[in-house]
Amino acid sequence: MKIKILMVCLGNICRSPLAEGILKSKLDSNIYLVKSCGTSNYHIGNRPDRRSIAVGKKYGIDISSQRAAQFTVNDFKTYDFIYAMDNSNYQDIITLTNKNQDKNKVNLILEELHPNNNLDVPDPYYGGEQGFENIFELLNKACDNIVLKLEKLS
Ligand code: 4NP
């Protein structure tokens, strides 16, 4: 059985598709499954935002074939690690379960970079291109630490 990791944001078109693409690029696909989704239904079936596709492409990560999906309670069963991009996503996910076993799977992704700071990956949707460069850098560093953590577990 593969170790399964889910990246979650609001729309699943800006932050979590990049998080998925970046982490996937650092892990062996025979051992790990990485996916992403959004807490909202706003963009189900859509491609990632063109600015996320562009910044990914700039750093050699192709996310253009991803399509947006919405988080469901079934994802608590499927995934081993669930990373929320911000505190609002975290709350929206946690609200969907009463089980500690489910809640314990959910973490803010930037806790892997700056523990105990409860930092958000800023939502770049309404900003400019620089916001996408910024989130790429944050997610890339956080994913490096996730890889180290996963490698310690295996
Ligand atoms: P994401 O960004 O959660 O990183 O995919 C957003 C995308 C779309 C919207 C909000 C955030 N929206 O309101 O449509």
Coordinates of C-alpha atoms and ligand atoms in Angstrom, one line a residue:
M1 CA 0.0 0.0 0.0
K2 CA 1.3 3.4 -1.0
I3 CA 1.6 6.2 1.6
K4 CA -1.0 8.8 0.5
I5 CA -0.7 12.5 1.0
L6 CA -3.4 15.1 0.2
M7 CA -2.8 18.8 -0.3
V8 CA -5.8 21.0 0.4
C9 CA -6.6 24.7 -0.3
L10 CA -9.9 26.6 -1.0
G11 CA -10.3 26.4 -4.7
N12 CA -7.8 23.7 -5.7
I13 CA -6.6 25.9 -8.5
C14 CA -3.7 28.0 -7.1
R15 CA -1.9 26.7 -4.0
S16 CA -2.7 23.0 -3.6
P17 CA -2.1 22.0 -7.2
L18 CA 1.5 23.5 -6.9
A19 CA 1.9 21.7 -3.6
E20 CA 0.9 18.4 -5.2
G21 CA 3.2 18.9 -8.2
I22 CA 6.2 20.0 -6.1
L23 CA 5.9 17.1 -3.6
K24 CA 5.2 14.5 -6.3
S25 CA 8.4 15.7 -8.1
K26 CA 10.5 14.9 -4.9
L27 CA 9.0 11.4 -4.2
D28 CA 9.1 7.9 -5.7
S29 CA 5.6 7.4 -7.3
N30 CA 6.0 3.6 -6.6
I31 CA 5.8 4.3 -2.9
Y32 CA 3.8 7.6 -2.5
L33 CA 0.6 8.9 -3.9
V34 CA 0.2 12.7 -3.8
K35 CA -3.1 14.4 -4.7
S36 CA -4.8 17.8 -4.0
C37 CA -8.3 19.1 -3.6
G38 CA -10.2 22.2 -2.4
T39 CA -12.6 22.7 0.5
S40 CA -15.0 24.6 -1.9
N41 CA -16.9 23.5 -4.9
Y42 CA -16.0 26.7 -6.8
H43 CA -13.7 25.3 -9.5
I44 CA -14.5 21.5 -9.7
G45 CA -13.2 20.1 -12.9
N46 CA -11.2 23.2 -13.8
R47 CA -7.5 23.4 -14.7
P48 CA -5.1 25.1 -12.3
D49 CA -4.9 28.9 -12.5
R50 CA -2.7 29.9 -15.4
R51 CA -0.3 31.7 -13.0
S52 CA 0.2 28.5 -11.0
I53 CA 0.8 26.6 -14.2
A54 CA 3.3 29.2 -15.3
V55 CA 5.4 29.3 -12.1
G56 CA 5.4 25.5 -12.0
K57 CA 6.6 25.4 -15.6
K58 CA 9.3 27.9 -14.8
Y59 CA 10.8 25.5 -12.2
G60 CA 10.2 22.3 -14.3
I61 CA 7.0 21.2 -12.7
D62 CA 4.0 20.5 -15.1
I63 CA 0.7 20.8 -13.3
S64 CA -1.4 21.5 -16.4
S65 CA -3.1 18.1 -16.5
Q66 CA -4.5 18.4 -12.9
R67 CA -8.3 19.1 -12.5
A68 CA -9.9 20.6 -9.4
A69 CA -11.8 18.4 -7.0
Q70 CA -13.6 19.0 -3.7
F71 CA -12.5 17.5 -0.3
T72 CA -14.9 14.8 0.9
V73 CA -15.2 13.0 4.3
N74 CA -14.1 9.8 2.5
D75 CA -10.6 11.5 2.1
F76 CA -10.0 10.9 5.8
K77 CA -10.1 7.2 5.1
T78 CA -8.0 7.3 1.9
Y79 CA -5.1 9.6 3.0
D80 CA -2.4 9.2 5.6
F81 CA -1.4 12.9 5.7
I82 CA -3.6 15.8 4.9
Y83 CA -1.9 19.2 4.5
A84 CA -4.1 22.4 4.7
M85 CA -2.6 25.5 3.1
D86 CA -4.1 27.9 5.6
N87 CA -6.0 28.1 8.9
S88 CA -9.3 28.5 7.2
N89 CA -8.9 25.4 5.2
Y90 CA -7.7 23.6 8.3
Q91 CA -10.9 24.5 10.2
D92 CA -13.1 23.6 7.3
I93 CA -11.5 20.1 7.1
I94 CA -11.6 19.5 10.9
T95 CA -15.2 20.5 11.1
L96 CA -16.1 17.5 8.9
T97 CA -15.2 14.9 11.4
N98 CA -15.6 14.0 15.1
K99 CA -12.9 11.4 15.2
N100 CA -9.5 12.2 16.6
Q101 CA -8.0 9.6 14.3
D102 CA -9.1 11.7 11.4
K103 CA -8.2 15.1 12.9
N104 CA -4.6 13.8 13.7
K105 CA -4.0 13.3 10.0
V106 CA -4.5 17.1 9.3
N107 CA -1.7 19.6 9.6
L108 CA -1.0 23.1 8.3
I109 CA 1.7 22.6 5.6
L110 CA 3.8 25.5 6.9
E111 CA 4.1 23.8 10.3
E112 CA 6.7 21.6 8.4
L113 CA 8.7 24.8 7.8
H114 CA 8.1 27.0 10.8
P115 CA 6.7 24.7 13.6
N116 CA 4.3 26.2 16.1
N117 CA 3.7 29.4 14.1
N118 CA 0.4 28.4 12.5
L119 CA 1.3 30.2 9.4
D120 CA -0.8 30.4 6.2
V121 CA 0.3 29.9 2.7
P122 CA -1.1 33.3 1.5
D123 CA -3.9 33.0 -1.0
P124 CA -2.4 34.5 -4.3
Y125 CA -5.7 34.4 -6.3
Y126 CA -6.4 38.2 -6.2
G127 CA -2.8 39.3 -6.3
G128 CA -0.1 39.4 -9.0
E129 CA 2.5 37.1 -10.4
Q130 CA 4.9 37.8 -7.4
G131 CA 2.4 36.1 -5.1
F132 CA 2.8 32.9 -7.1
E133 CA 6.6 33.1 -7.0
N134 CA 6.3 33.5 -3.2
I135 CA 4.0 30.5 -2.7
F136 CA 6.2 28.4 -4.9
E137 CA 9.2 29.1 -2.7
L138 CA 7.3 28.5 0.5
L139 CA 5.8 25.2 -0.8
N140 CA 9.1 24.0 -2.2
K141 CA 10.9 24.5 1.2
A142 CA 8.0 22.9 3.1
C143 CA 8.0 19.9 0.7
D144 CA 11.7 19.4 1.2
N145 CA 11.0 19.0 5.0
I146 CA 8.0 16.7 4.3
V147 CA 10.3 14.4 2.2
L148 CA 12.8 14.3 5.1
K149 CA 10.0 13.4 7.5
L150 CA 8.5 10.7 5.3
E151 CA 12.0 9.2 4.7
K152 CA 12.5 8.9 8.5
L153 CA 9.2 7.0 8.8
S154 CA 10.1 4.4 6.2
Ligands
4NP1 P1 -6.6 28.5 -4.0 O1 -7.0 30.0 -4.4 O2 -7.5 28.2 -2.7 O3 -5.2 28.5 -3.6 O4 -7.0 27.6 -5.1 C1 -8.3 30.4 -4.7 C2 -8.8 30.2 -5.9 C3 -10.1 30.6 -6.1 C4 -10.8 31.3 -5.2 C5 -10.2 31.6 -4.0 C6 -8.9 31.1 -3.7 N1 -12.1 31.8 -5.5 O5 -12.7 32.5 -4.6 O6 -12.6 31.5 -6.5

